[in-house]
Coordinates of C-alpha atoms in Angstrom, one line a residue:
X239 CA 0.0 0.0 0.0
X240 CA 1.2 3.6 -0.6
X241 CA 2.4 5.3 2.5
X242 CA 0.0 7.8 4.0
X243 CA 0.5 10.4 6.6
X244 CA -1.4 9.7 9.7
X245 CA -3.4 12.6 11.1
X246 CA -2.4 13.5 14.6
X247 CA -5.3 13.4 17.0
X248 CA -5.7 14.9 20.5
X249 CA -8.1 14.0 23.3
X250 CA -9.5 16.7 25.6
X251 CA -10.7 15.5 29.0
X252 CA -13.3 17.7 30.7
X253 CA -13.7 18.2 34.4
X254 CA -17.0 19.1 36.1
X255 CA -15.5 20.6 39.3
X256 CA -12.4 22.0 40.8
X257 CA -9.9 19.8 42.5
X258 CA -8.2 20.9 45.7
X259 CA -5.5 18.2 45.4
X260 CA -2.3 18.9 43.6
X261 CA -2.2 17.1 40.2
X262 CA 0.7 14.9 39.5
X263 CA 2.4 15.8 36.2
X264 CA 3.3 12.8 34.1
X265 CA 5.9 12.7 31.4
X266 CA 4.4 12.6 28.0
X267 CA 5.5 10.0 25.5
X268 CA 7.1 11.5 22.5
X269 CA 4.7 11.4 19.5
X270 CA 5.6 8.9 16.8
X271 CA 6.6 10.6 13.6
X272 CA 4.4 10.3 10.6
X273 CA 5.2 7.4 8.3
X274 CA 7.6 8.5 5.5
X275 CA 6.1 9.1 2.1
X276 CA 7.7 9.2 -1.4
X277 CA 7.4 12.0 -3.8
X278 CA 7.0 11.7 -7.6
X279 CA 9.7 9.3 -8.9
X280 CA 10.9 8.5 -5.4
X281 CA 10.8 5.5 -3.2
X282 CA 10.9 4.9 0.6
X283 CA 13.9 2.6 1.4
X284 CA 13.8 0.8 4.7
X285 CA 17.4 -0.2 5.6
X286 CA 19.0 -3.0 7.6
X287 CA 21.6 -0.9 9.4
X288 CA 23.7 -2.8 12.0
X289 CA 24.0 -1.3 15.5
X290 CA 26.2 1.8 15.5
X291 CA 27.1 1.5 11.8
X292 CA 27.3 4.8 9.9
X293 CA 24.4 5.5 7.6
X294 CA 24.9 9.0 6.1
X295 CA 21.6 10.5 5.0
X296 CA 19.4 7.9 6.5
X297 CA 17.1 8.8 9.4
X298 CA 16.0 6.5 12.2
X299 CA 12.3 6.1 12.4
X300 CA 11.1 5.1 15.9
X301 CA 7.8 3.8 14.7
X302 CA 9.3 1.5 12.1
X303 CA 12.3 0.7 14.4
X304 CA 14.5 1.1 11.3
X305 CA 16.5 3.6 9.3
X306 CA 14.8 5.0 6.2
X307 CA 15.9 7.0 3.2
X308 CA 13.7 8.6 0.6
X309 CA 14.9 9.1 -2.9
X310 CA 14.9 7.8 -6.5
X311 CA 18.0 5.7 -6.1
X312 CA 19.8 4.4 -3.0
X313 CA 23.2 6.1 -2.6
X314 CA 26.3 4.0 -2.8
X315 CA 27.1 4.7 0.9
X316 CA 23.8 3.1 1.9
X317 CA 23.8 0.2 -0.6
X318 CA 25.3 -2.3 1.9
X319 CA 22.2 -1.8 4.0
X320 CA 19.7 -2.6 1.3
X321 CA 17.7 -5.5 2.8
X322 CA 17.5 -8.9 1.0
X323 CA 14.1 -10.1 -0.2
X324 CA 11.6 -11.5 2.3
X325 CA 13.3 -9.8 5.3
X326 CA 11.5 -7.6 7.8
X327 CA 12.9 -4.4 6.4
X328 CA 12.0 -5.3 2.9
X329 CA 8.5 -6.2 4.1
X330 CA 8.1 -2.8 5.7
X331 CA 9.4 -1.1 2.6
X332 CA 6.9 -2.7 0.4
X333 CA 4.2 -1.5 2.8
X334 CA 5.2 2.1 2.3
X335 CA 5.4 2.1 -1.5
X336 CA 2.9 1.8 -4.3
X337 CA 4.7 -1.2 -5.9
X338 CA 7.1 -3.7 -4.3
X339 CA 10.5 -4.0 -5.8
X340 CA 11.0 -6.9 -8.2
X341 CA 12.6 -10.0 -6.6
X342 CA 15.6 -11.8 -8.1
X343 CA 14.9 -15.3 -9.3
X344 CA 16.0 -17.9 -6.7
X345 CA 17.9 -21.1 -7.3
X346 CA 15.2 -23.8 -7.8
X347 CA 14.8 -26.4 -5.0
X348 CA 12.9 -29.6 -5.6
X349 CA 10.8 -30.7 -2.6
X350 CA 11.3 -34.2 -1.3
X351 CA 8.4 -36.6 -1.0
X352 CA 8.4 -36.2 2.8
X353 CA 8.0 -32.4 2.4
X354 CA 5.1 -32.8 -0.1
X355 CA 3.2 -35.2 2.1
X356 CA 3.9 -33.2 5.2
X357 CA 2.5 -30.1 3.5
X358 CA -0.6 -32.0 2.6
X359 CA -1.2 -32.8 6.3
X360 CA -0.7 -29.2 7.3
X361 CA -3.1 -27.9 4.6
X362 CA -5.7 -30.5 5.6
X363 CA -5.5 -29.2 9.2
X364 CA -6.0 -25.7 8.1
X365 CA -8.9 -26.7 5.8
X366 CA -10.6 -28.2 8.9
X367 CA -10.5 -24.9 10.6
X368 CA -7.8 -25.7 13.1
X369 CA -5.8 -22.9 14.8
X370 CA -2.4 -24.5 15.2
X371 CA -0.5 -27.4 13.6
X372 CA 2.4 -28.9 15.4
X373 CA 5.0 -30.0 12.8
X374 CA 7.3 -32.2 14.9
X375 CA 9.4 -34.1 12.3
X376 CA 12.9 -35.1 13.4
X377 CA 15.8 -32.7 12.5
X378 CA 16.7 -32.9 8.9
X379 CA 13.4 -34.4 7.6
X380 CA 12.6 -31.1 5.9
X381 CA 10.3 -29.0 8.1
X382 CA 11.4 -25.8 6.3
X383 CA 10.3 -27.0 2.9
X384 CA 7.1 -28.5 4.3
X385 CA 6.2 -25.2 6.0
X386 CA 6.8 -23.1 2.9
X387 CA 4.8 -25.4 0.6
X388 CA 1.9 -25.5 3.2
X389 CA 1.8 -21.8 3.6
X390 CA 1.4 -21.3 -0.1
X391 CA -1.5 -23.7 -0.3
X392 CA -3.2 -22.3 2.8
X393 CA -3.1 -18.8 1.5
X394 CA -4.5 -19.9 -1.8
X395 CA -7.2 -21.8 -0.1
X396 CA -8.1 -19.1 2.4
X397 CA -7.4 -16.0 0.3
X398 CA -4.5 -14.6 2.4
X399 CA -1.2 -13.2 1.1
X400 CA 0.9 -12.4 4.2
X401 CA 3.2 -14.9 5.8
X402 CA 5.4 -14.4 8.8
X403 CA 8.3 -16.7 9.5
X404 CA 9.9 -16.5 13.0
X405 CA 13.3 -18.1 13.0
X406 CA 15.9 -18.9 15.7
X407 CA 19.2 -17.2 16.2
X408 CA 21.8 -16.6 14.8
X409 CA 20.0 -14.3 12.3
X410 CA 23.0 -14.2 10.0
X411 CA 22.4 -17.9 9.3
X412 CA 18.8 -18.6 9.9
X413 CA 17.3 -15.7 8.0
X414 CA 19.3 -16.4 4.8
X415 CA 18.3 -20.1 5.1
X416 CA 14.7 -19.2 5.2
X417 CA 14.8 -16.6 2.4
X418 CA 16.7 -19.0 0.1
X419 CA 14.2 -21.7 0.8
X420 CA 11.2 -19.4 0.1
X421 CA 12.8 -18.3 -3.2
X422 CA 13.9 -21.9 -4.1
X423 CA 10.5 -23.6 -3.4
X424 CA 8.7 -20.6 -4.8
X425 CA 7.1 -17.7 -2.9
X426 CA 3.7 -18.2 -4.6
X427 CA 3.4 -14.5 -5.2
X428 CA 2.9 -14.0 -1.4
X429 CA 4.2 -11.3 0.9
X430 CA 6.8 -13.0 3.1
X431 CA 8.4 -11.5 6.3
X432 CA 11.3 -13.5 7.9
X433 CA 12.4 -12.3 11.3
X434 CA 13.8 -13.9 14.5
X435 CA 12.5 -14.5 18.0
X436 CA 14.8 -11.8 19.3
X437 CA 13.1 -9.2 17.0
X438 CA 9.5 -10.4 17.5
X439 CA 8.5 -7.0 19.1
X440 CA 9.1 -5.3 15.7
X441 CA 6.2 -7.3 14.1
X442 CA 3.9 -7.5 17.1
X443 CA 1.7 -4.8 15.6
X444 CA 1.4 -6.3 12.1
X445 CA -1.2 -8.8 10.8
X446 CA -0.5 -12.0 9.0
X447 CA -2.5 -14.8 7.4
X448 CA -0.1 -17.6 8.2
X449 CA 2.6 -17.6 10.9
X450 CA 5.4 -20.2 10.9
X451 CA 7.1 -20.6 14.2
X452 CA 10.4 -22.2 13.6
X453 CA 11.8 -23.8 16.8
X454 CA 8.4 -23.1 18.4
X455 CA 9.7 -24.3 21.8
X456 CA 11.2 -20.9 22.1
X457 CA 7.8 -19.7 23.5
X458 CA 7.3 -22.4 26.0
X459 CA 7.4 -19.9 28.9
X460 CA 4.6 -17.4 29.4
X461 CA 6.5 -15.1 31.8
X462 CA 8.7 -13.5 29.1
X463 CA 8.3 -10.5 26.8
X464 CA 8.8 -12.9 23.9
X465 CA 5.6 -14.6 24.9
X466 CA 3.7 -11.3 25.1
X467 CA 4.8 -10.5 21.5
X468 CA 4.1 -14.0 20.3
X469 CA 0.6 -13.9 21.6
X470 CA 0.0 -10.7 19.7
X471 CA 1.5 -12.0 16.4
X472 CA -0.1 -15.4 16.6
X473 CA -3.6 -14.3 17.7
X474 CA -3.2 -16.4 20.8
X475 CA -5.6 -14.1 22.7
X476 CA -8.1 -13.5 20.0
X477 CA -11.1 -15.6 18.8
X478 CA -11.6 -14.0 15.3
X479 CA -9.3 -12.8 12.5
X480 CA -6.4 -14.9 13.5
X481 CA -3.6 -16.5 11.4
X482 CA -3.1 -20.2 10.9
X483 CA 0.0 -21.1 12.9
X484 CA 2.5 -23.8 11.9
X485 CA 4.5 -24.6 15.1
X486 CA 7.6 -26.3 13.8
X487 CA 9.9 -28.0 16.3
X488 CA 11.4 -31.5 16.7
X489 CA 11.5 -30.9 20.5
X490 CA 8.2 -29.3 21.5
X491 CA 8.8 -29.1 25.3
X492 CA 10.2 -30.9 28.3
X493 CA 6.7 -31.4 29.8
X494 CA 3.1 -30.8 28.8
X495 CA 3.3 -27.7 31.0
X496 CA 5.5 -26.0 28.4
X497 CA 3.0 -26.1 25.5
X498 CA 1.1 -22.8 25.9
X499 CA 1.6 -22.1 22.2
X500 CA -0.8 -25.1 21.5
X501 CA -3.4 -23.8 23.9
X502 CA -5.6 -22.3 21.1
X503 CA -5.8 -25.7 19.4
X504 CA -6.5 -27.4 22.8
X505 CA -9.4 -25.0 23.4
X506 CA -10.8 -25.7 20.0
X507 CA -10.6 -29.4 20.4
X508 CA -12.6 -29.2 23.7
X509 CA -15.1 -26.6 22.4
X510 CA -14.1 -24.3 25.3
X511 CA -13.5 -20.5 25.5
X512 CA -10.0 -19.5 24.5
X513 CA -9.7 -17.4 27.7
X514 CA -10.2 -20.5 29.8
X515 CA -6.9 -21.9 28.5
X516 CA -4.9 -18.8 29.4
X517 CA -3.6 -20.7 32.5
X518 CA -2.5 -23.9 30.8
X519 CA -1.2 -25.7 33.9
X520 CA -4.5 -25.2 35.7
X521 CA -6.4 -26.3 32.7
X522 CA -4.3 -29.4 32.4
X523 CA -5.0 -30.2 36.0
X524 CA -8.7 -29.8 35.4
X525 CA -8.5 -32.3 32.5
X526 CA -6.8 -34.9 34.8
X527 CA -3.1 -34.4 34.0
X528 CA -0.8 -35.3 36.8
X529 CA 0.5 -31.8 37.5
X530 CA 0.6 -29.8 40.7
X531 CA 1.7 -26.4 42.0
X532 CA 5.1 -26.5 43.7
X533 CA 7.6 -24.1 45.3
X534 CA 8.8 -22.9 41.9
X535 CA 5.5 -23.2 40.0
X536 CA 3.8 -26.1 38.5
X537 CA 5.5 -29.5 38.2
X538 CA 4.8 -32.7 36.4
X539 CA 4.7 -36.0 38.2
X540 CA 7.7 -38.3 38.2
X541 CA 5.5 -41.5 38.0
X542 CA 6.3 -43.2 34.7
X543 CA 2.9 -44.7 34.3
X544 CA 1.1 -41.4 35.0
X545 CA 3.4 -39.7 32.5
X546 CA 2.6 -42.2 29.8
X547 CA -1.1 -41.7 30.4
X548 CA -0.7 -37.9 30.2
X549 CA 1.2 -38.1 27.0
X550 CA -1.3 -40.4 25.5
X551 CA -4.1 -38.0 26.4
X552 CA -2.1 -35.1 25.0
X553 CA -1.4 -36.8 21.7
X554 CA -5.0 -37.8 21.5
X555 CA -6.0 -34.1 21.5
X556 CA -3.9 -33.5 18.4
X557 CA -4.5 -36.8 16.6
X558 CA -7.9 -35.9 15.2
X559 CA -10.1 -38.8 14.2
X560 CA -13.3 -37.5 15.7
X561 CA -14.9 -37.7 12.3
X562 CA -14.0 -37.4 8.5
X563 CA -13.7 -33.7 8.8
X564 CA -11.2 -33.9 11.7
X565 CA -7.7 -34.5 10.4
X566 CA -4.6 -34.6 12.8
X567 CA -3.3 -31.3 14.0
X568 CA 0.2 -32.7 14.4
X569 CA 2.8 -34.7 12.4
X570 CA 5.9 -36.4 13.7
X571 CA 8.1 -38.5 11.4
X572 CA 11.5 -40.0 12.4
X573 CA 14.4 -39.5 10.1
X574 CA 14.2 -42.1 7.3
X575 CA 18.0 -42.6 7.6
X576 CA 17.7 -43.7 11.2
X577 CA 18.2 -42.2 14.7
X578 CA 21.4 -40.5 15.6
X579 CA 24.0 -42.7 17.4
X580 CA 25.1 -41.0 20.7
X581 CA 27.7 -42.7 22.9
X582 CA 29.8 -41.7 25.8
X583 CA 33.5 -40.9 25.5
X584 CA 35.4 -41.2 28.8
X585 CA 38.4 -39.1 29.4
X586 CA 41.1 -40.4 31.8
X587 CA 42.4 -37.4 33.8
X588 CA 46.0 -37.1 34.6
X589 CA 46.9 -37.1 38.4
X590 CA 47.2 -33.3 38.3
X591 CA 43.9 -33.0 36.5
X592 CA 42.2 -35.4 38.8
X593 CA 43.4 -33.5 41.8
X594 CA 42.1 -30.2 40.3
X595 CA 38.8 -31.8 39.5
X596 CA 38.4 -33.2 43.0
X597 CA 39.2 -29.8 44.5
X598 CA 36.6 -28.1 42.3
X599 CA 34.0 -30.7 43.1
X600 CA 34.5 -30.4 46.9
X601 CA 34.4 -26.6 46.7
X602 CA 31.2 -26.8 44.6
X603 CA 29.5 -29.2 47.0
X604 CA 30.4 -27.0 50.0
X605 CA 29.1 -23.9 48.3
X606 CA 25.9 -25.7 47.2
X607 CA 25.2 -26.8 50.7
X608 CA 25.5 -23.3 52.1
X609 CA 23.3 -22.0 49.3
X610 CA 20.7 -24.7 50.0
X611 CA 20.5 -24.0 53.7
X612 CA 20.1 -20.3 53.1
X613 CA 17.6 -21.0 50.3
X614 CA 19.7 -18.7 48.0
X615 CA 18.8 -20.1 44.6
X616 CA 20.9 -17.4 42.7
X617 CA 23.9 -18.5 44.8
X618 CA 23.3 -22.1 43.9
X619 CA 22.9 -21.4 40.2
X620 CA 26.2 -19.4 40.3
X621 CA 28.0 -22.3 42.0
X622 CA 26.7 -24.8 39.4
X623 CA 27.8 -22.6 36.6
X624 CA 31.3 -22.1 38.0
X625 CA 31.7 -25.8 38.5
X626 CA 30.7 -26.7 35.0
X627 CA 33.0 -24.1 33.5
X628 CA 36.0 -25.2 35.5
X629 CA 35.3 -28.9 34.9
X630 CA 35.1 -28.3 31.2
X631 CA 38.3 -26.3 31.2
X632 CA 40.2 -29.2 32.8
X633 CA 39.3 -31.5 29.9
X634 CA 39.8 -29.0 27.1
X635 CA 43.2 -30.5 26.0
X636 CA 41.6 -34.0 25.8
X637 CA 39.0 -32.6 23.5
X638 CA 41.6 -31.0 21.3
X639 CA 43.5 -34.3 21.1
X640 CA 40.4 -36.3 20.2
X641 CA 39.4 -33.7 17.5
X642 CA 42.9 -33.8 16.0
X643 CA 42.8 -37.6 15.7
X644 CA 39.4 -37.4 13.9
X645 CA 40.8 -34.8 11.4
X646 CA 43.8 -37.1 10.8
X647 CA 41.3 -39.9 10.1
X648 CA 39.8 -37.6 7.4
X649 CA 36.6 -36.7 9.2
X650 CA 35.1 -33.2 9.8
X651 CA 34.3 -32.5 13.4
X652 CA 31.5 -30.5 14.9
X653 CA 32.3 -29.6 18.6
X654 CA 29.3 -28.4 20.7
X655 CA 30.2 -26.3 23.7
X656 CA 28.2 -24.3 26.2
X657 CA 30.8 -21.8 27.5
X658 CA 33.1 -19.5 25.6
X659 CA 36.0 -18.5 27.9
X660 CA 36.4 -22.0 29.4
X661 CA 35.6 -24.1 26.4
X662 CA 35.2 -22.5 23.0
X663 CA 38.2 -20.2 23.2
X664 CA 40.8 -22.6 24.6
X665 CA 39.7 -25.4 22.3
X666 CA 39.8 -23.2 19.2
X667 CA 43.2 -21.6 20.2
X668 CA 44.8 -25.0 20.9
X669 CA 43.6 -26.4 17.5
X670 CA 44.9 -23.3 15.7
X671 CA 48.3 -23.6 17.4
X672 CA 48.5 -27.2 16.2
X673 CA 47.8 -26.2 12.6
X674 CA 44.1 -27.2 12.4
X675 CA 41.8 -24.7 10.8
X676 CA 38.7 -23.9 12.9
X677 CA 35.4 -22.4 12.0
X678 CA 34.0 -20.5 14.9
X679 CA 30.3 -19.9 15.5
X680 CA 30.0 -18.4 19.0
X681 CA 30.3 -15.1 20.8
X682 CA 28.1 -12.2 20.0
X683 CA 29.4 -10.5 16.8
X684 CA 32.9 -11.9 17.2
X685 CA 32.7 -13.8 13.9
X686 CA 30.8 -13.6 10.6
X687 CA 28.9 -16.7 11.5
X688 CA 27.7 -17.5 7.9
X689 CA 31.2 -17.1 6.5
X690 CA 32.5 -19.4 9.3
X691 CA 29.8 -22.0 8.6
X692 CA 30.7 -22.0 4.9
X693 CA 34.3 -22.5 5.7
X694 CA 33.4 -25.7 7.5
X695 CA 30.9 -26.8 4.9
X696 CA 33.4 -26.3 2.1
X697 CA 36.0 -28.3 3.9
X698 CA 38.4 -25.3 4.2
X699 CA 38.1 -25.7 8.0
X700 CA 37.8 -29.3 9.1
X701 CA 36.6 -28.3 12.6
X702 CA 33.6 -26.2 13.7
X703 CA 33.3 -25.0 17.3
X704 CA 29.9 -23.7 18.1
X705 CA 27.5 -22.8 20.9
X706 CA 24.2 -22.5 19.0
X707 CA 21.8 -25.5 19.4
X708 CA 19.5 -25.2 16.3
X709 CA 18.8 -23.7 12.9
X710 CA 22.2 -24.2 11.3
X711 CA 23.3 -26.9 8.9
X712 CA 26.7 -28.6 9.2
X713 CA 25.9 -31.8 7.4
X714 CA 27.8 -33.3 4.4
X715 CA 26.5 -32.7 0.9
X716 CA 24.3 -29.6 1.7
X717 CA 23.3 -27.5 -1.2
X718 CA 25.1 -24.2 -0.5
X719 CA 23.9 -20.7 -1.5
X720 CA 26.4 -20.6 -4.3
X721 CA 24.8 -23.6 -5.9
X722 CA 27.7 -25.9 -5.0
X723 CA 27.5 -28.7 -2.5
X724 CA 29.2 -29.0 0.9
X725 CA 32.1 -31.4 1.2
X726 CA 31.2 -35.1 1.3
X727 CA 33.7 -35.8 4.1
X728 CA 31.9 -37.7 6.9
X729 CA 30.9 -35.6 9.9
X730 CA 31.3 -36.6 13.6
X731 CA 30.0 -34.6 16.5
X732 CA 31.3 -34.1 20.0
X733 CA 29.6 -32.7 23.1
X734 CA 32.5 -31.2 25.0
X735 CA 30.3 -31.5 28.1
X736 CA 27.1 -33.4 28.8
X737 CA 24.0 -31.3 28.1
X738 CA 21.4 -31.2 30.8
X739 CA 18.6 -30.2 28.5
X740 CA 17.2 -33.0 26.3
X741 CA 15.7 -30.4 24.0
X742 CA 19.1 -28.8 23.4
X743 CA 21.0 -32.1 23.0
X744 CA 18.6 -33.4 20.4
X745 CA 18.7 -30.2 18.5
X746 CA 22.5 -30.1 18.5
X747 CA 22.8 -33.6 17.0
X748 CA 20.5 -32.6 14.2
X749 CA 23.1 -30.1 12.9
X750 CA 25.1 -32.9 11.3
X751 CA 22.7 -35.9 11.3
X752 CA 20.2 -34.6 8.8
X753 CA 19.0 -34.7 5.2
X754 CA 19.9 -38.3 4.7
X755 CA 23.4 -37.9 6.2
X756 CA 24.4 -40.1 9.1
X757 CA 26.6 -38.5 11.7
X758 CA 27.4 -40.2 15.0
X759 CA 27.9 -38.1 18.2
X760 CA 30.0 -38.5 21.3
X761 CA 29.6 -37.1 24.8
X762 CA 32.9 -36.4 26.5
X763 CA 33.1 -36.8 30.3
X764 CA 35.8 -37.1 33.0
X765 CA 36.0 -40.8 33.9
X766 CA 35.1 -41.8 37.4
X767 CA 33.4 -38.4 38.2
X768 CA 29.9 -37.1 38.5
X769 CA 30.2 -36.1 34.8
X770 CA 30.2 -39.8 33.9
X771 CA 26.8 -40.3 35.6
X772 CA 25.4 -37.2 34.0
X773 CA 26.6 -38.4 30.6
X774 CA 24.9 -41.8 31.2
X775 CA 21.6 -40.1 31.9
X776 CA 21.9 -37.9 28.8
X777 CA 22.7 -40.8 26.5
X778 CA 19.8 -42.9 27.9
X779 CA 17.4 -40.0 27.5
X780 CA 18.4 -39.4 23.9
X781 CA 17.9 -43.0 23.1
X782 CA 14.2 -42.8 24.0
X783 CA 13.3 -39.2 23.1
X784 CA 10.8 -38.2 20.5
X785 CA 7.5 -38.0 22.4
X786 CA 5.1 -35.0 22.2
X787 CA 6.6 -33.5 25.3
X788 CA 10.1 -33.7 23.9
X789 CA 12.6 -34.6 26.6
X790 CA 10.8 -35.6 29.8
X791 CA 11.9 -34.2 33.1
X792 CA 12.8 -37.4 34.9
X793 CA 16.3 -37.1 33.4
X794 CA 16.6 -33.5 34.7
X795 CA 15.5 -34.7 38.1
X796 CA 18.1 -37.4 38.2
X797 CA 20.8 -35.0 37.0
X798 CA 19.8 -32.5 39.7
X799 CA 20.1 -35.1 42.4
X800 CA 23.5 -36.1 41.2
X801 CA 24.7 -32.5 41.5
X802 CA 22.9 -31.8 44.8
X803 CA 20.8 -29.3 42.8
X804 CA 17.4 -30.9 43.2
X805 CA 16.3 -28.0 45.4
X806 CA 16.8 -25.5 42.5
X807 CA 14.2 -24.7 39.9
X808 CA 14.5 -26.8 36.7
X809 CA 15.5 -23.7 34.8
X810 CA 18.8 -23.6 36.7
X811 CA 19.8 -26.7 34.8
X812 CA 18.3 -26.1 31.4
X813 CA 18.8 -22.3 31.1
X814 CA 21.5 -21.4 33.5

C-alpha cells in the first residue's frame, strides 16, 4: 500500500468541578513521527543498518524501528544496508510504496516426498478450521520446505497473502536459510516476512494470514516479553481474525506444561472458550493431568505410568479422528535414515587434572550446601555454573587431542560447547596452534557466522566449534547458497560436556545428522566423576526421546540429584 501520513489526534478531557488536590504531572510519551512518504519518482527505502554503523543521509524512524531513506536511487554509501528479499525491512518497505521491488529469481529447489506429504497434512488441518498445527518431524526431515509449501497452499485456499516466519538465532544464518528456501521452493506471489525470535517485538503490531514458528519451543514460557509479543502476532488471545499457525519443532517441550503455544488448538478441540486456557497448567490439572503447583511453580509427576497416560491423552487431543472432517493437528516422522547414534567418550584425567577436578568438586558441594541451607537459589545457580565451567576447562586439551585424531582420520568434526571462555576459546586456540583450521560460531558479533559456517561446509576448516543449538546446517552434501554442495567428508560430533537439556541435546545432534546424512555423536566426560553419571543419563534420555513432550523431566530430576541441585528450579539446569 502507498504510504499515507497519519493525522495527529488529540483528546480533551473535561472536568465538572475544581480539585483541591495537587495534580501529578506525568511525562508525555514523544509522538511517533508520521510514516515517511515518497514524492514523484521517489521510493521509501527501509534499511537494515547494523547497530552503531554509519548510515549517512538515513534517518532513524522510531515507529518502524529502522533507518529510512527517501529518494529515487539508493546512494552507494547506503547500498550495503539494502535488505534482502523477504526480510522484515523489505516487508516494511513494500508496505510504504505503491509497488514492491522486483525480486531476483531464486535457485530452484525440488521438494522431497516427505515435504510434499507433510505439506498436505498441514493444509488438511487448516482446511478443517484448526488454529495451530504442530510440525514435529525429526531434525533434517525437511520442516522448512514443508512449511513453505503448506503456507502457499493455505493462503491460496483461504485467500490470504501475508506470511510471517519467526526463526531462531543466529540471524546471519537462519534468515538467509529461510529466504533462500522461500525463493527456491517458490514464494507463490505472497508477501513473506522473515524475522527472528529476538526481533519479535518489531512485528507484534502487524497482521498476517499464516505464521510459521520455527523452533516453536522458544515460546514455551509465558512469563517473558517474547511470549507477550508472540501472543499478539499469533492471535493467541483472539477468537476471530487470527492467522493459521505452523509450530515447527522437533522438540516441543520438556513437559506438557510447556506447550502454551498449542493452547488455542486445545481450546478448539474441547469446544471451550479460549480465555479459559490462558492458564495452561490449571487447565491441564482440570483435565486430569498429573500436575501440581510446587515451590517454583507447576510441576509434572515423576511417576512413569502417569506420564505415559498424560502423553497419550495429549497426543489424542492432536491426533484428530473425531470424524471425517477432523484430520490430525500434528505430524511427527522419524528421520528415514535412522536415529542418531550417541555414545559416551570417557576421558582419563592425569593425576594433576584429577586433583584439580576433586578440588573443584569439593568446593562446589560445600558452596551448594551453604546456598541450600540459606535458600539462595541465585547463589546455587552461580556455583553450578562455575563448577561446570571449571570442569570443562580441565578437559579442554583432551577434546583437542580427540578432534585432531578425527581430522587425521579424514573426518570433519562439529564440537558443541556451552561456554566461551572456558571451552570454545581454549579449544579453538589450541587447535589453531596445532595447525588445524577452525570455523567459529560463537560469541556475540565476534565472527561472521555464515562465513564461518561456509568455511566448515566447504571443507576449508575441518573443525567447527559452536554454541548454538539449532537452525544451522553442518551436514555433508548440503546445497550451498552458491549452488555448489558441501564437502562429502563424513561428519562426527562431540559434546565437550554433557547437556542437561534433552531439547538442546537433540537439536544439536540434528546439525550434522540430517537430510539423509548419518553422523554419530560422542559425549565427553571425565571418567570416574559425576560427569560420567550425568553423561549416562543424557545418552539414555536421547535413546528414547521423541514424544510430544520432547525430553521428559525425569532425566533432569536425576541429574539435579547427582549434583545436589534438586532444590533449585529446573531452569537452573536447562537455562543457566
